[in-house]
């Protein structure tokens, strides 16, 4: 087997050979711990017929581990300077394709159709660039890609918000936006020392597994998310206050909002953070006719 890319010695040698300088603006914090990389891959439960999509391969540390455990890896990398490096480091792995693109601009579905023909178990596995963690995860979910799930490294603080349960201080519209589509759990806390350069924040790995159906059935998904965002606009305000101040013409529709709250069995003095997804679902369906 080839020597791991991620050992500190090999990583340093690769970076020196190419005179590579890290770009903070691209969230470049590379992993230099093979054990952590193997653990991340193990959380994805890949088999020899699985496919993996990686975002931001860097110099290929995680890509290599994915290539060894799955049938096909497709990795999106925005930084052109990394392409010649990846070309060398990943040359032993013919099952890897690098796509030079900003993942936020990419037509991921099209790439999947082209690259994963005949593969029906596909996971996204990544050490995400921290400046765009949430937009990347939301894009993957909103595009409704046929993936089994996502295993990714991200800021611990964002991981806490994504996997938070109702009634806890981290629970908010991000928890709901993600838990609507996925079962979410934090599977590992990661020390700063396993990166070069070390990030300023603590890190964690989360696992998101796609639900067969969204967590709640609602009349209109867009409106459901609008209601949840509105409910958390000011965390210390009551649900009624947030809804009247945030929904369009909410102040004039206070009576209707009260009626919808009552019909869904929710006390208007409660705060958004105490509502379950199911309660938000009921509430948005009751509010829907008054706003359409
Ligand atoms: N996977 C490598 C590792 O674990 O060592 C590198 C991870 S590093 C945290 C993030 C990577 O994402 C960098 O290689 C960076 O250039 C790339 N990146 C940043 N923004 C991106 C974007 N919008 N689309 C694709 N790649 C991006």
mmCIF file of C-alpha atoms and ligand atoms in Angstrom:
data_model
loop_
_atom_site.group_PDB
_atom_site.id
_atom_site.type_symbol
_atom_site.label_atom_id
_atom_site.label_comp_id
_atom_site.label_asym_id
_atom_site.label_seq_id
_atom_site.Cartn_x
_atom_site.Cartn_y
_atom_site.Cartn_z
ATOM 1 C CA UNK A 1 0.000 0.000 0.000
ATOM 2 C CA UNK A 2 1.188 3.552 -0.715
ATOM 3 C CA UNK A 3 2.455 5.747 2.083
ATOM 4 C CA UNK A 4 -0.316 7.898 3.562
ATOM 5 C CA UNK A 5 -0.472 11.475 2.265
ATOM 6 C CA UNK A 6 -1.645 12.723 5.655
ATOM 7 C CA UNK A 7 1.424 11.989 7.765
ATOM 8 C CA UNK A 8 2.977 15.255 8.987
ATOM 9 C CA UNK A 9 6.294 14.431 7.269
ATOM 10 C CA UNK A 10 4.785 13.628 3.892
ATOM 11 C CA UNK A 11 2.373 16.582 4.024
ATOM 12 C CA UNK A 12 5.266 18.955 4.734
ATOM 13 C CA UNK A 13 7.316 17.459 1.897
ATOM 14 C CA UNK A 14 4.421 17.861 -0.571
ATOM 15 C CA UNK A 15 3.738 21.456 0.466
ATOM 16 C CA UNK A 16 7.425 22.351 0.222
ATOM 17 C CA UNK A 17 7.904 20.686 -3.130
ATOM 18 C CA UNK A 18 5.147 22.817 -4.650
ATOM 19 C CA UNK A 19 5.851 25.961 -2.612
ATOM 20 C CA UNK A 20 2.209 25.888 -1.488
ATOM 21 C CA UNK A 21 0.976 28.674 0.805
ATOM 22 C CA UNK A 22 -2.342 28.262 2.634
ATOM 23 C CA UNK A 23 -5.201 30.593 1.779
ATOM 24 C CA UNK A 24 -7.173 31.432 4.875
ATOM 25 C CA UNK A 25 -9.933 32.856 2.681
ATOM 26 C CA UNK A 26 -10.507 29.343 1.273
ATOM 27 C CA UNK A 27 -10.693 27.688 4.681
ATOM 28 C CA UNK A 28 -7.526 25.680 4.062
ATOM 29 C CA UNK A 29 -6.795 23.654 7.201
ATOM 30 C CA UNK A 30 -5.413 20.298 6.144
ATOM 31 C CA UNK A 31 -5.630 17.137 8.221
ATOM 32 C CA UNK A 32 -2.342 15.504 9.204
ATOM 33 C CA UNK A 33 -3.630 12.595 11.282
ATOM 34 C CA UNK A 34 -4.280 9.322 9.519
ATOM 35 C CA UNK A 35 -6.244 7.862 12.434
ATOM 36 C CA UNK A 36 -8.727 10.734 12.397
ATOM 37 C CA UNK A 37 -9.127 10.406 8.634
ATOM 38 C CA UNK A 38 -9.799 6.674 8.923
ATOM 39 C CA UNK A 39 -12.363 7.324 11.633
ATOM 40 C CA UNK A 40 -14.147 9.914 9.492
ATOM 41 C CA UNK A 41 -14.321 7.413 6.646
ATOM 42 C CA UNK A 42 -15.565 4.661 8.962
ATOM 43 C CA UNK A 43 -18.506 6.846 10.052
ATOM 44 C CA UNK A 44 -19.659 6.861 6.412
ATOM 45 C CA UNK A 45 -19.965 3.036 6.282
ATOM 46 C CA UNK A 46 -18.755 2.826 2.715
ATOM 47 C CA UNK A 47 -18.619 -0.501 0.934
ATOM 48 C CA UNK A 48 -16.771 -1.623 -2.147
ATOM 49 C CA UNK A 49 -19.745 -0.654 -4.297
ATOM 50 C CA UNK A 50 -20.226 2.773 -2.718
ATOM 51 C CA UNK A 51 -19.451 6.155 -4.183
ATOM 52 C CA UNK A 52 -18.091 9.167 -2.300
ATOM 53 C CA UNK A 53 -18.337 12.863 -3.067
ATOM 54 C CA UNK A 54 -15.700 14.998 -1.394
ATOM 55 C CA UNK A 55 -15.701 18.777 -1.122
ATOM 56 C CA UNK A 56 -12.276 20.371 -0.945
ATOM 57 C CA UNK A 57 -9.707 17.553 -1.279
ATOM 58 C CA UNK A 58 -6.753 19.839 -0.441
ATOM 59 C CA UNK A 59 -3.665 17.702 -1.143
ATOM 60 C CA UNK A 60 -5.726 14.501 -1.093
ATOM 61 C CA UNK A 61 -5.406 13.323 2.523
ATOM 62 C CA UNK A 62 -9.050 12.281 2.923
ATOM 63 C CA UNK A 63 -9.511 11.526 -0.777
ATOM 64 C CA UNK A 64 -6.888 8.791 -0.522
ATOM 65 C CA UNK A 65 -8.666 7.083 2.385
ATOM 66 C CA UNK A 66 -11.967 7.308 0.495
ATOM 67 C CA UNK A 67 -10.382 5.871 -2.652
ATOM 68 C CA UNK A 68 -9.180 2.863 -0.669
ATOM 69 C CA UNK A 69 -12.613 2.089 0.763
ATOM 70 C CA UNK A 70 -15.054 2.872 -2.036
ATOM 71 C CA UNK A 71 -15.571 2.219 -5.689
ATOM 72 C CA UNK A 72 -15.459 5.785 -6.942
ATOM 73 C CA UNK A 73 -14.569 9.198 -5.508
ATOM 74 C CA UNK A 74 -15.457 12.550 -7.048
ATOM 75 C CA UNK A 75 -13.911 15.590 -5.381
ATOM 76 C CA UNK A 76 -14.685 19.279 -6.006
ATOM 77 C CA UNK A 77 -11.741 21.626 -5.445
ATOM 78 C CA UNK A 78 -11.918 25.390 -5.988
ATOM 79 C CA UNK A 79 -8.177 26.161 -5.730
ATOM 80 C CA UNK A 80 -6.405 25.693 -9.043
ATOM 81 C CA UNK A 81 -2.991 25.569 -7.319
ATOM 82 C CA UNK A 82 -3.948 22.218 -5.795
ATOM 83 C CA UNK A 83 -4.650 20.489 -9.109
ATOM 84 C CA UNK A 84 -1.041 19.570 -10.036
ATOM 85 C CA UNK A 85 -0.476 18.426 -6.458
ATOM 86 C CA UNK A 86 -3.552 16.183 -6.477
ATOM 87 C CA UNK A 87 -2.520 14.872 -9.859
ATOM 88 C CA UNK A 88 0.664 13.572 -8.273
ATOM 89 C CA UNK A 89 -0.538 12.500 -4.819
ATOM 90 C CA UNK A 90 -3.602 10.642 -6.118
ATOM 91 C CA UNK A 91 -1.935 9.053 -9.144
ATOM 92 C CA UNK A 92 -2.071 5.585 -7.501
ATOM 93 C CA UNK A 93 -5.881 5.828 -7.352
ATOM 94 C CA UNK A 94 -7.559 5.565 -10.761
ATOM 95 C CA UNK A 95 -10.998 5.609 -9.105
ATOM 96 C CA UNK A 96 -10.702 9.320 -8.211
ATOM 97 C CA UNK A 97 -11.925 12.228 -10.353
ATOM 98 C CA UNK A 98 -11.115 15.801 -9.365
ATOM 99 C CA UNK A 99 -13.452 18.522 -10.548
ATOM 100 C CA UNK A 100 -12.039 22.021 -10.523
ATOM 101 C CA UNK A 101 -15.045 24.049 -9.437
ATOM 102 C CA UNK A 102 -16.645 25.927 -6.596
ATOM 103 C CA UNK A 103 -19.058 23.331 -5.208
ATOM 104 C CA UNK A 104 -21.628 26.082 -4.646
ATOM 105 C CA UNK A 105 -21.639 26.791 -8.394
ATOM 106 C CA UNK A 106 -21.486 23.163 -9.518
ATOM 107 C CA UNK A 107 -24.336 21.101 -10.949
ATOM 108 C CA UNK A 108 -23.710 18.246 -8.516
ATOM 109 C CA UNK A 109 -26.646 16.182 -9.764
ATOM 110 C CA UNK A 110 -25.263 16.244 -13.308
ATOM 111 C CA UNK A 111 -21.816 15.240 -12.084
ATOM 112 C CA UNK A 112 -23.376 12.376 -10.121
ATOM 113 C CA UNK A 113 -25.280 11.164 -13.188
ATOM 114 C CA UNK A 114 -22.075 11.147 -15.209
ATOM 115 C CA UNK A 115 -19.659 9.747 -12.648
ATOM 116 C CA UNK A 116 -21.658 7.361 -10.513
ATOM 117 C CA UNK A 117 -23.440 5.367 -13.179
ATOM 118 C CA UNK A 118 -24.506 2.037 -11.658
ATOM 119 C CA UNK A 119 -23.583 3.092 -8.113
ATOM 120 C CA UNK A 120 -26.566 3.619 -5.863
ATOM 121 C CA UNK A 121 -24.990 4.088 -2.432
ATOM 122 C CA UNK A 122 -23.415 7.539 -2.355
ATOM 123 C CA UNK A 123 -22.125 9.505 0.628
ATOM 124 C CA UNK A 124 -20.703 13.000 0.854
ATOM 125 C CA UNK A 125 -17.582 12.923 3.023
ATOM 126 C CA UNK A 126 -15.586 16.084 3.650
ATOM 127 C CA UNK A 127 -13.451 18.232 5.870
ATOM 128 C CA UNK A 128 -15.371 21.356 4.940
ATOM 129 C CA UNK A 129 -13.960 24.838 4.413
ATOM 130 C CA UNK A 130 -15.315 26.582 7.524
ATOM 131 C CA UNK A 131 -16.170 29.895 5.846
ATOM 132 C CA UNK A 132 -18.957 28.196 3.847
ATOM 133 C CA UNK A 133 -20.045 25.188 5.914
ATOM 134 C CA UNK A 134 -23.710 26.058 6.168
ATOM 135 C CA UNK A 135 -24.242 27.132 2.524
ATOM 136 C CA UNK A 136 -22.568 23.918 1.327
ATOM 137 C CA UNK A 137 -24.682 21.635 3.521
ATOM 138 C CA UNK A 138 -27.878 23.534 2.650
ATOM 139 C CA UNK A 139 -27.095 23.344 -1.064
ATOM 140 C CA UNK A 140 -26.576 19.569 -0.875
ATOM 141 C CA UNK A 141 -29.919 19.159 0.918
ATOM 142 C CA UNK A 142 -31.961 21.633 -1.106
ATOM 143 C CA UNK A 143 -30.704 20.136 -4.387
ATOM 144 C CA UNK A 144 -32.346 16.926 -3.134
ATOM 145 C CA UNK A 145 -29.423 14.836 -4.313
ATOM 146 C CA UNK A 146 -29.807 11.055 -4.184
ATOM 147 C CA UNK A 147 -27.224 10.629 -1.424
ATOM 148 C CA UNK A 148 -27.480 8.357 1.635
ATOM 149 C CA UNK A 149 -25.964 11.018 3.815
ATOM 150 C CA UNK A 150 -23.146 13.348 4.734
ATOM 151 C CA UNK A 151 -20.224 12.867 7.102
ATOM 152 C CA UNK A 152 -18.290 16.078 7.537
ATOM 153 C CA UNK A 153 -15.875 17.964 9.718
ATOM 154 C CA UNK A 154 -16.968 21.466 10.636
ATOM 155 C CA UNK A 155 -16.810 24.028 13.448
ATOM 156 C CA UNK A 156 -17.982 22.436 16.696
ATOM 157 C CA UNK A 157 -20.278 25.393 17.296
ATOM 158 C CA UNK A 158 -22.109 24.741 14.001
ATOM 159 C CA UNK A 159 -22.191 20.992 14.692
ATOM 160 C CA UNK A 160 -23.862 21.751 18.033
ATOM 161 C CA UNK A 161 -26.512 23.853 16.322
ATOM 162 C CA UNK A 162 -27.173 21.289 13.599
ATOM 163 C CA UNK A 163 -27.704 18.364 15.962
ATOM 164 C CA UNK A 164 -29.476 20.286 18.765
ATOM 165 C CA UNK A 165 -32.721 18.989 20.269
ATOM 166 C CA UNK A 166 -35.791 21.200 20.942
ATOM 167 C CA UNK A 167 -35.597 23.112 24.216
ATOM 168 C CA UNK A 168 -31.801 23.377 24.206
ATOM 169 C CA UNK A 169 -29.878 26.615 23.746
ATOM 170 C CA UNK A 170 -28.367 25.594 20.399
ATOM 171 C CA UNK A 171 -31.702 24.656 18.819
ATOM 172 C CA UNK A 172 -32.723 27.052 16.077
ATOM 173 C CA UNK A 173 -33.744 27.428 12.448
ATOM 174 C CA UNK A 174 -30.523 25.690 11.273
ATOM 175 C CA UNK A 175 -31.302 22.616 13.412
ATOM 176 C CA UNK A 176 -34.755 22.489 11.844
ATOM 177 C CA UNK A 177 -33.625 23.176 8.272
ATOM 178 C CA UNK A 178 -31.289 20.188 8.475
ATOM 179 C CA UNK A 179 -33.247 17.817 10.714
ATOM 180 C CA UNK A 180 -36.226 18.232 8.399
ATOM 181 C CA UNK A 181 -34.299 16.219 5.763
ATOM 182 C CA UNK A 182 -31.738 14.322 7.819
ATOM 183 C CA UNK A 183 -31.137 12.503 11.085
ATOM 184 C CA UNK A 184 -28.272 14.410 12.640
ATOM 185 C CA UNK A 185 -25.688 13.435 15.224
ATOM 186 C CA UNK A 186 -22.264 14.654 16.315
ATOM 187 C CA UNK A 187 -20.002 11.619 16.153
ATOM 188 C CA UNK A 188 -16.583 13.004 17.095
ATOM 189 C CA UNK A 189 -14.950 16.076 18.633
ATOM 190 C CA UNK A 190 -11.614 16.825 17.022
ATOM 191 C CA UNK A 191 -8.645 18.673 18.563
ATOM 192 C CA UNK A 192 -7.007 21.588 16.722
ATOM 193 C CA UNK A 193 -3.656 19.820 16.735
ATOM 194 C CA UNK A 194 -4.563 17.467 13.872
ATOM 195 C CA UNK A 195 -4.641 20.312 11.307
ATOM 196 C CA UNK A 196 -2.065 22.463 9.534
ATOM 197 C CA UNK A 197 -2.455 25.326 10.002
ATOM 198 C CA UNK A 198 -4.490 24.937 13.196
ATOM 199 C CA UNK A 199 -7.934 26.572 12.950
ATOM 200 C CA UNK A 200 -9.001 29.188 15.508
ATOM 201 C CA UNK A 201 -12.099 27.237 16.492
ATOM 202 C CA UNK A 202 -12.861 23.771 17.824
ATOM 203 C CA UNK A 203 -13.978 21.130 15.341
ATOM 204 C CA UNK A 204 -16.389 18.218 15.255
ATOM 205 C CA UNK A 205 -17.563 15.564 12.837
ATOM 206 C CA UNK A 206 -21.264 15.192 12.204
ATOM 207 C CA UNK A 207 -23.162 12.429 10.474
ATOM 208 C CA UNK A 208 -26.367 13.257 8.620
ATOM 209 C CA UNK A 209 -28.434 10.368 7.293
ATOM 210 C CA UNK A 210 -31.209 11.188 4.868
ATOM 211 C CA UNK A 211 -34.715 10.373 6.086
ATOM 212 C CA UNK A 212 -36.905 8.283 3.820
ATOM 213 C CA UNK A 213 -39.419 11.117 4.106
ATOM 214 C CA UNK A 214 -38.982 14.582 5.602
ATOM 215 C CA UNK A 215 -39.441 14.629 9.392
ATOM 216 C CA UNK A 216 -42.867 16.275 8.996
ATOM 217 C CA UNK A 217 -45.344 16.446 6.154
ATOM 218 C CA UNK A 218 -46.233 20.067 5.376
ATOM 219 C CA UNK A 219 -48.370 21.811 2.765
ATOM 220 C CA UNK A 220 -45.564 24.075 1.620
ATOM 221 C CA UNK A 221 -41.878 23.540 2.482
ATOM 222 C CA UNK A 222 -40.864 27.107 1.654
ATOM 223 C CA UNK A 223 -43.490 28.523 3.986
ATOM 224 C CA UNK A 224 -42.578 26.017 6.721
ATOM 225 C CA UNK A 225 -38.977 27.268 6.640
ATOM 226 C CA UNK A 226 -40.170 30.892 6.579
ATOM 227 C CA UNK A 227 -42.260 30.251 9.716
ATOM 228 C CA UNK A 228 -39.369 28.562 11.529
ATOM 229 C CA UNK A 229 -36.900 31.340 10.624
ATOM 230 C CA UNK A 230 -39.442 33.966 11.730
ATOM 231 C CA UNK A 231 -40.000 32.176 15.036
ATOM 232 C CA UNK A 232 -36.302 32.445 15.918
ATOM 233 C CA UNK A 233 -35.753 36.007 14.652
ATOM 234 C CA UNK A 234 -35.318 37.286 18.198
ATOM 235 C CA UNK A 235 -34.726 34.427 20.552
ATOM 236 C CA UNK A 236 -35.996 36.162 23.661
ATOM 237 C CA UNK A 237 -39.285 37.179 22.114
ATOM 238 C CA UNK A 238 -42.398 35.028 22.286
ATOM 239 C CA UNK A 239 -43.586 33.082 19.286
ATOM 240 C CA UNK A 240 -46.477 35.529 18.830
ATOM 241 C CA UNK A 241 -44.165 38.544 18.868
ATOM 242 C CA UNK A 242 -41.742 37.038 16.379
ATOM 243 C CA UNK A 243 -44.467 35.873 14.015
ATOM 244 C CA UNK A 244 -46.311 39.222 14.013
ATOM 245 C CA UNK A 245 -43.110 41.168 13.444
ATOM 246 C CA UNK A 246 -41.563 38.822 10.847
ATOM 247 C CA UNK A 247 -44.337 37.404 8.665
ATOM 248 C CA UNK A 248 -45.565 39.678 5.842
ATOM 249 C CA UNK A 249 -48.269 42.029 7.201
ATOM 250 C CA UNK A 250 -47.962 40.075 10.445
ATOM 251 C CA UNK A 251 -49.004 43.031 12.606
ATOM 252 C CA UNK A 252 -52.307 43.414 10.747
ATOM 253 C CA UNK A 253 -52.817 39.639 10.869
ATOM 254 C CA UNK A 254 -52.304 39.227 14.604
ATOM 255 C CA UNK A 255 -55.825 37.780 15.059
ATOM 256 C CA UNK A 256 -55.247 35.213 12.332
ATOM 257 C CA UNK A 257 -51.878 34.251 13.833
ATOM 258 C CA UNK A 258 -53.527 33.781 17.231
ATOM 259 C CA UNK A 259 -56.198 31.620 15.619
ATOM 260 C CA UNK A 260 -53.559 29.452 13.901
ATOM 261 C CA UNK A 261 -51.629 29.054 17.155
ATOM 262 C CA UNK A 262 -54.764 28.026 18.973
ATOM 263 C CA UNK A 263 -55.799 25.591 16.211
ATOM 264 C CA UNK A 264 -52.396 23.923 16.416
ATOM 265 C CA UNK A 265 -52.554 23.712 20.222
ATOM 266 C CA UNK A 266 -49.559 25.990 20.807
ATOM 267 C CA UNK A 267 -49.468 28.615 23.557
ATOM 268 C CA UNK A 268 -48.617 32.003 21.927
ATOM 269 C CA UNK A 269 -46.333 32.930 24.839
ATOM 270 C CA UNK A 270 -43.986 30.019 24.159
ATOM 271 C CA UNK A 271 -40.589 30.681 22.548
ATOM 272 C CA UNK A 272 -39.585 29.197 19.207
ATOM 273 C CA UNK A 273 -36.835 27.116 20.762
ATOM 274 C CA UNK A 274 -39.392 25.000 22.653
ATOM 275 C CA UNK A 275 -41.285 23.811 19.552
ATOM 276 C CA UNK A 276 -40.621 20.410 18.006
ATOM 277 C CA UNK A 277 -40.453 19.977 14.225
ATOM 278 C CA UNK A 278 -43.865 18.389 14.381
ATOM 279 C CA UNK A 279 -45.333 21.447 16.150
ATOM 280 C CA UNK A 280 -43.729 23.783 13.605
ATOM 281 C CA UNK A 281 -45.266 21.633 10.877
ATOM 282 C CA UNK A 282 -48.753 21.918 12.376
ATOM 283 C CA UNK A 283 -48.348 25.644 12.932
ATOM 284 C CA UNK A 284 -47.151 26.401 9.415
ATOM 285 C CA UNK A 285 -50.076 24.437 7.921
ATOM 286 C CA UNK A 286 -52.545 26.388 10.093
ATOM 287 C CA UNK A 287 -50.914 29.720 9.153
ATOM 288 C CA UNK A 288 -50.642 28.886 5.468
ATOM 289 C CA UNK A 289 -54.171 29.906 4.331
ATOM 290 C CA UNK A 290 -53.800 33.344 5.984
ATOM 291 C CA UNK A 291 -50.647 34.125 4.029
ATOM 292 C CA UNK A 292 -51.517 32.784 0.570
HETATM 293 N N1 LIG B 1 -9.692 17.579 2.516
HETATM 294 C C1 LIG B 1 -8.465 18.247 2.877
HETATM 295 C C2 LIG B 1 -8.022 17.771 4.242
HETATM 296 O O1 LIG B 1 -8.875 17.266 4.983
HETATM 297 O O2 LIG B 1 -6.841 17.890 4.566
HETATM 298 C C3 LIG B 1 -8.602 19.761 2.862
HETATM 299 C C4 LIG B 1 -9.731 20.355 3.698
HETATM 300 S S1 LIG B 1 -9.685 22.114 3.852
HETATM 301 C C5 LIG B 1 -10.517 22.309 5.395
HETATM 302 C C6 LIG B 1 -10.951 22.723 2.739
HETATM 303 C C7 LIG B 1 -10.683 22.543 1.246
HETATM 304 O O3 LIG B 1 -11.820 23.067 0.534
HETATM 305 C C8 LIG B 1 -9.479 23.301 0.699
HETATM 306 O O4 LIG B 1 -8.762 22.461 -0.154
HETATM 307 C C9 LIG B 1 -10.094 24.472 -0.106
HETATM 308 O O5 LIG B 1 -9.284 24.914 -1.161
HETATM 309 C C10 LIG B 1 -11.392 23.841 -0.585
HETATM 310 N N2 LIG B 1 -12.500 24.778 -0.863
HETATM 311 C C11 LIG B 1 -12.760 25.967 -0.267
HETATM 312 N N3 LIG B 1 -13.892 26.511 -0.746
HETATM 313 C C12 LIG B 1 -14.384 25.637 -1.672
HETATM 314 C C13 LIG B 1 -15.519 25.648 -2.529
HETATM 315 N N4 LIG B 1 -16.409 26.647 -2.491
HETATM 316 N N5 LIG B 1 -15.704 24.614 -3.383
HETATM 317 C C14 LIG B 1 -14.809 23.585 -3.414
HETATM 318 N N6 LIG B 1 -13.706 23.524 -2.629
HETATM 319 C C15 LIG B 1 -13.494 24.529 -1.758
#
